[in-house]
Short mmCIF file of C-alpha atoms and ligand atoms in Angstrom, two decimals:
data_model
loop_
_atom_site.label_atom_id
_atom_site.label_comp_id
_atom_site.label_asym_id
_atom_site.label_seq_id
_atom_site.Cartn_x
_atom_site.Cartn_y
_atom_site.Cartn_z
CA UNK A 16 -10.18 -38.30 -13.37
CA UNK A 17 -10.17 -39.08 -17.03
CA UNK A 18 -12.84 -41.70 -18.32
CA UNK A 19 -11.01 -44.89 -18.93
CA UNK A 20 -11.82 -47.48 -21.20
CA UNK A 21 -11.92 -51.31 -20.38
CA UNK A 22 -11.85 -54.24 -23.24
CA UNK A 23 -12.64 -57.85 -21.98
CA UNK A 24 -15.08 -58.51 -19.10
CA UNK A 25 -14.27 -62.16 -18.57
CA UNK A 26 -13.56 -63.16 -14.87
CA UNK A 27 -10.67 -61.04 -14.20
CA UNK A 28 -11.73 -57.87 -16.37
CA UNK A 29 -15.20 -57.89 -14.92
CA UNK A 30 -13.77 -57.80 -11.42
CA UNK A 31 -11.10 -55.18 -12.18
CA UNK A 32 -13.39 -52.95 -14.06
CA UNK A 33 -15.76 -53.10 -10.99
CA UNK A 34 -12.83 -52.10 -8.76
CA UNK A 35 -11.88 -49.33 -10.35
CA UNK A 36 -15.90 -48.17 -10.69
CA UNK A 37 -16.03 -48.93 -6.69
CA UNK A 38 -12.91 -46.20 -6.33
CA UNK A 39 -14.81 -43.31 -8.12
CA UNK A 40 -13.08 -44.19 -11.78
CA UNK A 41 -15.37 -43.66 -14.89
CA UNK A 42 -15.26 -46.38 -16.81
CA UNK A 43 -16.61 -47.30 -20.27
CA UNK A 44 -16.52 -50.73 -21.29
CA UNK A 45 -16.79 -53.23 -24.16
CA UNK A 46 -16.82 -56.98 -24.50
CA UNK A 47 -17.21 -59.57 -27.23
CA UNK A 48 -19.99 -61.13 -25.93
CA UNK A 49 -22.02 -57.40 -25.47
CA UNK A 50 -24.50 -58.93 -22.68
CA UNK A 51 -21.68 -59.29 -20.16
CA UNK A 52 -21.48 -55.58 -20.11
CA UNK A 53 -25.06 -55.05 -18.56
CA UNK A 54 -24.05 -56.15 -15.37
CA UNK A 55 -21.32 -53.33 -15.20
CA UNK A 56 -24.29 -50.70 -15.63
CA UNK A 57 -25.38 -51.22 -11.97
CA UNK A 58 -21.69 -50.00 -10.54
CA UNK A 59 -22.52 -46.97 -12.88
CA UNK A 60 -20.20 -48.13 -16.00
CA UNK A 61 -20.80 -46.75 -19.48
CA UNK A 62 -21.18 -49.13 -22.59
CA UNK A 63 -19.57 -49.10 -25.94
CA UNK A 64 -20.54 -50.87 -28.91
CA UNK A 65 -16.88 -51.58 -30.30
CA UNK A 66 -13.16 -51.46 -28.95
CA UNK A 67 -12.78 -48.88 -31.26
CA UNK A 68 -15.51 -46.48 -29.77
CA UNK A 69 -13.98 -47.09 -26.24
CA UNK A 70 -10.73 -45.95 -27.56
CA UNK A 71 -12.09 -42.93 -29.26
CA UNK A 72 -13.82 -41.96 -26.00
CA UNK A 73 -10.86 -42.62 -23.67
CA UNK A 74 -7.56 -41.29 -23.42
CA UNK A 75 -6.46 -44.37 -21.60
CA UNK A 76 -7.89 -48.17 -22.38
CA UNK A 77 -7.29 -51.21 -20.80
CA UNK A 78 -7.46 -54.89 -21.85
CA UNK A 79 -7.90 -58.22 -19.98
CA UNK A 80 -8.30 -60.85 -22.73
CA UNK A 81 -7.74 -64.53 -22.51
CA UNK A 82 -4.91 -65.11 -24.63
CA UNK A 83 -2.69 -63.81 -27.56
CA UNK A 84 -5.22 -64.42 -30.32
CA UNK A 85 -7.66 -62.47 -28.63
CA UNK A 86 -5.42 -59.69 -27.78
CA UNK A 87 -4.38 -59.40 -31.32
CA UNK A 88 -7.97 -59.42 -32.50
CA UNK A 89 -9.27 -56.91 -30.22
CA UNK A 90 -6.30 -54.38 -31.75
CA UNK A 91 -6.59 -55.55 -35.47
CA UNK A 92 -9.92 -56.87 -36.44
CA UNK A 93 -12.52 -54.62 -37.91
CA UNK A 94 -13.96 -52.38 -34.83
CA UNK A 95 -10.71 -52.82 -33.08
CA UNK A 96 -8.42 -50.37 -31.27
CA UNK A 97 -6.17 -49.50 -33.95
CA UNK A 98 -8.92 -47.76 -35.65
CA UNK A 99 -9.05 -45.13 -33.25
CA UNK A 100 -5.76 -45.07 -31.46
CA UNK A 101 -3.56 -41.83 -32.13
CA UNK A 102 -1.38 -39.45 -30.63
CA UNK A 103 -2.19 -38.56 -26.87
CA UNK A 104 -4.13 -41.97 -26.27
CA UNK A 105 -2.75 -44.47 -24.15
CA UNK A 106 -3.36 -48.43 -24.45
CA UNK A 107 -2.42 -50.79 -21.46
CA UNK A 108 -3.02 -54.54 -21.99
CA UNK A 109 -2.99 -56.50 -19.02
CA UNK A 110 -3.89 -60.08 -20.44
CA UNK A 111 -1.29 -62.82 -19.99
CA UNK A 112 0.65 -63.30 -23.45
CA UNK A 113 4.00 -63.84 -24.96
CA UNK A 114 6.41 -60.96 -25.38
CA UNK A 115 6.07 -61.62 -29.46
CA UNK A 116 2.39 -60.88 -29.01
CA UNK A 117 3.07 -57.69 -26.98
CA UNK A 118 5.89 -56.18 -29.26
CA UNK A 119 3.39 -56.61 -32.56
CA UNK A 120 0.75 -54.89 -30.54
CA UNK A 121 3.06 -52.23 -29.18
CA UNK A 122 4.67 -51.61 -32.72
CA UNK A 123 1.07 -50.99 -34.30
CA UNK A 124 -0.04 -48.77 -31.53
CA UNK A 125 2.88 -46.85 -31.56
CA UNK A 126 2.84 -46.47 -35.45
CA UNK A 127 -0.33 -44.73 -34.97
CA UNK A 128 1.04 -42.48 -32.68
CA UNK A 129 -0.37 -43.92 -29.26
CA UNK A 130 1.78 -45.20 -26.25
CA UNK A 131 1.76 -48.83 -25.19
CA UNK A 132 2.31 -50.68 -21.79
CA UNK A 133 1.72 -54.34 -21.44
CA UNK A 134 1.01 -54.90 -17.53
CA UNK A 135 0.02 -58.47 -16.90
CA UNK A 136 -0.96 -59.80 -13.51
CA UNK A 137 -0.21 -62.53 -10.96
CA UNK A 138 -3.43 -62.80 -8.93
CA UNK A 139 -6.99 -64.34 -9.07
CA UNK A 140 -10.31 -62.83 -9.46
CA UNK A 141 -10.78 -62.67 -5.62
CA UNK A 142 -7.61 -60.55 -5.24
CA UNK A 143 -8.71 -58.55 -8.55
CA UNK A 144 -12.00 -57.93 -6.44
CA UNK A 145 -9.87 -57.19 -3.53
CA UNK A 146 -7.38 -54.57 -5.46
CA UNK A 147 -4.47 -56.84 -4.37
CA UNK A 148 -2.94 -57.77 -8.13
CA UNK A 149 0.57 -57.66 -8.34
CA UNK A 150 1.32 -55.81 -11.91
CA UNK A 151 3.98 -56.58 -14.18
CA UNK A 152 4.41 -53.25 -16.37
CA UNK A 153 6.93 -52.62 -18.95
CA UNK A 154 6.93 -50.27 -22.18
CA UNK A 155 6.68 -46.57 -22.13
CA UNK A 156 7.49 -45.42 -18.81
CA UNK A 157 5.46 -41.90 -19.24
CA UNK A 158 2.33 -44.14 -19.63
CA UNK A 159 3.48 -46.11 -16.65
CA UNK A 160 3.80 -43.06 -14.46
CA UNK A 161 0.16 -41.60 -15.60
CA UNK A 162 -1.64 -44.94 -15.00
CA UNK A 163 -0.08 -45.45 -11.71
CA UNK A 164 -3.12 -44.18 -9.80
CA UNK A 165 -5.39 -46.74 -11.83
CA UNK A 166 -2.47 -49.94 -11.02
CA UNK A 167 -2.49 -48.52 -7.19
CA UNK A 168 -6.70 -49.05 -7.21
CA UNK A 169 -6.23 -52.64 -8.85
CA UNK A 170 -3.01 -54.00 -7.12
CA UNK A 171 -0.82 -54.07 -4.05
CA UNK A 172 2.23 -54.10 -5.71
CA UNK A 173 3.28 -52.61 -9.55
CA UNK A 174 6.68 -53.47 -11.02
CA UNK A 175 8.05 -51.27 -14.11
CA UNK A 176 10.49 -53.81 -15.98
CA UNK A 177 11.77 -51.99 -19.12
CA UNK A 178 10.91 -52.74 -22.27
CA UNK A 179 8.07 -54.06 -23.90
CA UNK A 180 8.37 -58.30 -23.42
CA UNK A 181 9.83 -57.97 -20.20
CA UNK A 182 6.46 -58.01 -18.40
CA UNK A 183 5.33 -60.91 -20.40
CA UNK A 184 8.15 -62.79 -19.86
CA UNK A 185 8.30 -62.22 -16.31
CA UNK A 186 4.61 -63.41 -16.08
CA UNK A 187 5.02 -66.53 -18.13
CA UNK A 188 8.18 -67.29 -15.92
CA UNK A 189 5.94 -66.76 -12.53
CA UNK A 190 3.23 -69.30 -13.88
CA UNK A 191 5.89 -72.13 -15.22
CA UNK A 192 6.98 -72.30 -11.73
CA UNK A 193 3.52 -72.21 -10.29
CA UNK A 194 2.58 -75.05 -12.56
CA UNK A 195 5.92 -77.07 -12.05
CA UNK A 196 5.69 -76.86 -8.22
CA UNK A 197 1.60 -77.51 -8.41
CA UNK A 198 2.34 -80.67 -10.41
CA UNK A 199 5.23 -81.81 -8.12
CA UNK A 200 3.32 -80.97 -5.12
CA UNK A 201 0.08 -83.39 -6.80
CA UNK A 202 2.77 -86.00 -6.90
CA UNK A 203 3.24 -85.62 -3.25
CA UNK A 204 -0.12 -85.81 -2.32
CA UNK A 205 -0.52 -88.96 -4.31
CA UNK A 206 2.33 -90.69 -2.74
CA UNK A 207 1.26 -89.70 0.85
CA UNK A 208 -2.44 -91.33 0.21
CA UNK A 209 -0.87 -94.41 -1.61
CA UNK A 210 1.67 -94.64 1.28
CA UNK A 211 -1.67 -94.77 3.76
CA UNK A 212 -0.33 -91.30 5.47
CA UNK A 213 -3.20 -88.77 6.41
CA UNK A 214 -2.29 -85.72 3.60
CA UNK A 215 -3.78 -83.40 5.66
CA UNK A 216 -1.37 -83.80 8.44
CA UNK A 217 1.12 -83.23 5.65
CA UNK A 218 -0.47 -80.00 4.70
CA UNK A 219 -0.11 -78.72 8.20
CA UNK A 220 3.21 -79.65 8.75
CA UNK A 221 4.32 -78.32 5.80
CA UNK A 222 2.41 -75.17 6.59
CA UNK A 223 4.34 -74.72 9.85
CA UNK A 224 7.76 -74.89 8.00
CA UNK A 225 9.75 -72.65 5.48
CA UNK A 226 7.88 -74.32 2.74
CA UNK A 227 4.36 -72.61 4.08
CA UNK A 228 2.46 -71.64 1.35
CA UNK A 229 -1.11 -70.13 1.00
CA UNK A 230 -1.50 -71.39 -2.25
CA UNK A 231 -0.26 -75.13 -1.71
CA UNK A 232 -2.14 -75.20 1.30
CA UNK A 233 -5.53 -74.29 -0.38
CA UNK A 234 -4.81 -76.02 -3.45
CA UNK A 235 -3.94 -79.50 -1.72
CA UNK A 236 -7.29 -79.76 0.11
CA UNK A 237 -8.98 -79.43 -3.45
CA UNK A 238 -6.64 -82.17 -4.34
CA UNK A 239 -7.50 -84.46 -1.31
CA UNK A 240 -11.03 -83.87 -1.71
CA UNK A 241 -11.26 -84.11 -5.44
CA UNK A 242 -13.30 -81.00 -5.35
CA UNK A 243 -12.12 -78.57 -7.69
CA UNK A 244 -13.44 -74.82 -7.87
CA UNK A 245 -12.91 -72.44 -11.12
CA UNK A 246 -10.58 -70.21 -9.54
CA UNK A 247 -7.86 -70.22 -12.20
CA UNK A 248 -8.93 -72.08 -14.97
CA UNK A 249 -6.48 -74.96 -15.95
CA UNK A 250 -6.75 -74.01 -19.51
CA UNK A 251 -5.34 -70.76 -18.39
CA UNK A 252 -2.47 -72.62 -16.77
CA UNK A 253 -1.84 -74.37 -19.75
CA UNK A 254 -1.63 -71.80 -22.12
CA UNK A 255 0.66 -69.91 -19.58
CA UNK A 256 3.03 -73.72 -19.78
CA UNK A 257 2.98 -73.81 -23.34
CA UNK A 258 3.90 -70.12 -24.06
CA UNK A 259 6.85 -70.33 -20.98
CA UNK A 260 8.15 -73.85 -22.75
CA UNK A 261 8.10 -71.79 -26.37
CA UNK A 262 10.19 -68.98 -24.74
CA UNK A 263 12.44 -71.73 -23.20
CA UNK A 264 12.76 -72.99 -26.47
CA UNK A 265 13.54 -69.83 -28.18
CA UNK A 266 16.41 -69.10 -25.81
CA UNK A 267 17.80 -72.74 -25.66
CA UNK A 268 16.78 -73.34 -22.30
CA UNK A 269 16.03 -77.03 -21.21
CA UNK A 270 12.99 -76.89 -18.62
CA UNK A 271 12.79 -80.81 -18.35
CA UNK A 272 10.60 -80.41 -15.02
CA UNK A 273 8.22 -77.84 -16.78
CA UNK A 274 8.04 -80.15 -19.85
CA UNK A 275 6.78 -83.01 -17.85
CA UNK A 276 4.61 -80.89 -15.52
CA UNK A 277 2.80 -79.54 -18.68
CA UNK A 278 2.28 -83.13 -19.81
CA UNK A 279 0.07 -83.36 -16.73
CA UNK A 280 -1.63 -80.23 -17.59
CA UNK A 281 -2.25 -81.30 -20.84
CA UNK A 282 -3.71 -84.74 -20.03
CA UNK A 283 -5.79 -83.17 -17.44
CA UNK A 284 -7.26 -80.88 -20.09
CA UNK A 285 -7.55 -84.09 -22.32
CA UNK A 286 -9.90 -85.33 -19.22
CA UNK A 287 -12.50 -82.39 -19.32
CA UNK A 288 -10.83 -80.68 -16.60
CA UNK A 289 -10.03 -77.34 -18.94
CA UNK A 290 -12.61 -75.45 -17.13
CA UNK A 291 -11.58 -76.32 -13.76
CA UNK A 292 -8.90 -74.70 -11.21
CA UNK A 293 -5.54 -75.76 -12.20
CA UNK A 294 -5.01 -78.22 -9.18
CA UNK A 295 -7.50 -80.36 -10.93
CA UNK A 296 -3.75 -81.48 -12.70
CA UNK A 297 -3.87 -83.92 -9.96
CA UNK A 298 -6.49 -86.00 -11.68
CA UNK A 299 -4.13 -86.22 -14.46
CA UNK A 300 -1.20 -86.98 -12.23
CA UNK A 301 -3.33 -89.89 -10.68
CA UNK A 302 -4.37 -91.23 -13.83
CA UNK A 303 -0.82 -91.43 -15.67
CA UNK A 304 0.55 -93.23 -12.52
CA UNK A 305 -2.18 -96.00 -12.69
CA UNK A 306 -1.29 -96.16 -16.33
CA UNK A 307 2.36 -96.03 -16.02
CA UNK A 308 2.21 -99.03 -13.51
CA UNK A 309 -0.18 -101.20 -15.43
CA UNK A 310 2.06 -100.95 -18.46
P1 LIG B 423 -12.11 -65.44 -19.27
O1 LIG B 423 -13.00 -65.21 -18.06
O2 LIG B 423 -11.90 -66.62 -20.14
O3 LIG B 423 -12.49 -64.10 -20.11
C1 LIG B 423 -11.60 -63.87 -21.44
C2 LIG B 423 -12.15 -62.43 -21.94
O4 LIG B 423 -11.32 -62.67 -23.28
C3 LIG B 423 -13.64 -62.29 -22.27
O5 LIG B 423 -13.90 -60.94 -22.12
C4 LIG B 423 -13.59 -63.13 -23.59
O6 LIG B 423 -14.77 -62.29 -24.27
C5 LIG B 423 -12.34 -62.01 -24.15
N1 LIG B 423 -12.01 -62.73 -25.45
C6 LIG B 423 -11.87 -64.22 -25.70
N2 LIG B 423 -11.50 -64.30 -26.93
C7 LIG B 423 -11.82 -63.04 -27.45
C8 LIG B 423 -11.52 -62.79 -29.03
N3 LIG B 423 -11.31 -63.59 -29.98
N4 LIG B 423 -12.33 -61.58 -29.28
C9 LIG B 423 -12.18 -60.57 -28.15
N5 LIG B 423 -12.60 -61.01 -27.11
C10 LIG B 423 -12.14 -62.28 -26.69
O7 LIG B 423 -10.37 -65.10 -18.80
P2 LIG B 423 -10.05 -64.42 -17.49
O8 LIG B 423 -9.92 -65.19 -16.34
O9 LIG B 423 -10.88 -62.94 -17.23
O10 LIG B 423 -8.24 -63.80 -17.93
C11 LIG B 423 -8.07 -62.95 -18.71
C12 LIG B 423 -6.30 -62.88 -18.73
O11 LIG B 423 -5.83 -62.67 -17.46
C13 LIG B 423 -5.83 -64.36 -19.23
O12 LIG B 423 -4.91 -63.82 -20.08
C14 LIG B 423 -5.31 -65.28 -18.18
O13 LIG B 423 -4.32 -65.77 -18.35
C15 LIG B 423 -4.85 -63.96 -17.26
N6 LIG B 423 -4.98 -64.22 -15.81
C16 LIG B 423 -6.04 -64.84 -15.24
C17 LIG B 423 -6.10 -64.80 -13.64
C18 LIG B 423 -7.17 -65.71 -13.28
O14 LIG B 423 -7.40 -65.94 -11.84
N7 LIG B 423 -8.48 -66.24 -14.03
C19 LIG B 423 -5.03 -64.65 -12.76
C20 LIG B 423 -3.93 -64.06 -13.43
C21 LIG B 423 -3.68 -63.84 -14.71
P3 LIG B 423 -16.35 -63.18 -24.14
O15 LIG B 423 -16.68 -62.52 -22.99
O16 LIG B 423 -17.08 -62.64 -25.44
O17 LIG B 423 -16.02 -64.41 -24.53
#
């Protein structure tokens, strides 16, 4: 198989590149903080000094970066993707960004003769390790087809959603729903506690009905125990809430529920929970509830 480039070895990128390596794919990696590449050497990865060097070496390069500014920087800055992308090469950005960012990258890659696909993912680090992500691809169909074997390694299901921007918007919509439901769920856990009900029994009852949901069950337990992992950092959920509200604004859609949920995520971040799992929104829901009832 062709050598594949991988840019960005954070929680997700590291797990995804290791999954590719474990399936026999030859991978050349780059990360802004170079020391994070070392661990990948044990899995047989090659390491490059710049993103441009990865693109020069590889026909296909995947990126998994934190946010729009990181995604733009890796393409446009010195030593970036644009310096080496050319006809015959494909660039696949799997980061969660807004459609505008994705379109800027697509135009720049295309203007150099390369082909572009956005392919944000639903899932978690654990699902990335297990090759069980859901991949929301959009852009050049031919590149989608060429990269399908890689998506089959990293994910359990890949959707092709049409033109660039559709993948980004779909991902933001999914995360807006997830954040809004989680914030409402947190209020339910708090109300159960204040009503002297056993929240765990409520979780178990929910789990047996039509609202059964593995995400809510595990996040509910974290909320009850006020013990939060680092599974999906609240800061990333907040980024996705902000970007989805900006999309709603652009499309003149009122998202009152999501806007209130966003306030809770903003509050949790200001309370220092940004690096914890997004279920830590519960700490803000508790705090906001106390403040509103004192005022
Ligand atoms: P992360 O652990 O914070 O890693 C972020 C990566 O982006 C790191 O490699 C970081 O490099 C790089 N980066 C940040 N700013 C940069 C810049 N200005 N220039 C170059 N590189 C930069 O994030 P993650 O959890 O892997 O998430 C990656 C993407 O997947 C995000 O868009 C997130 O929303 C999405 N996502 C995450 C999850 C999840 O469960 N975590 C699930 C689905 C989707 P350094 O190492 O040098 O900081």
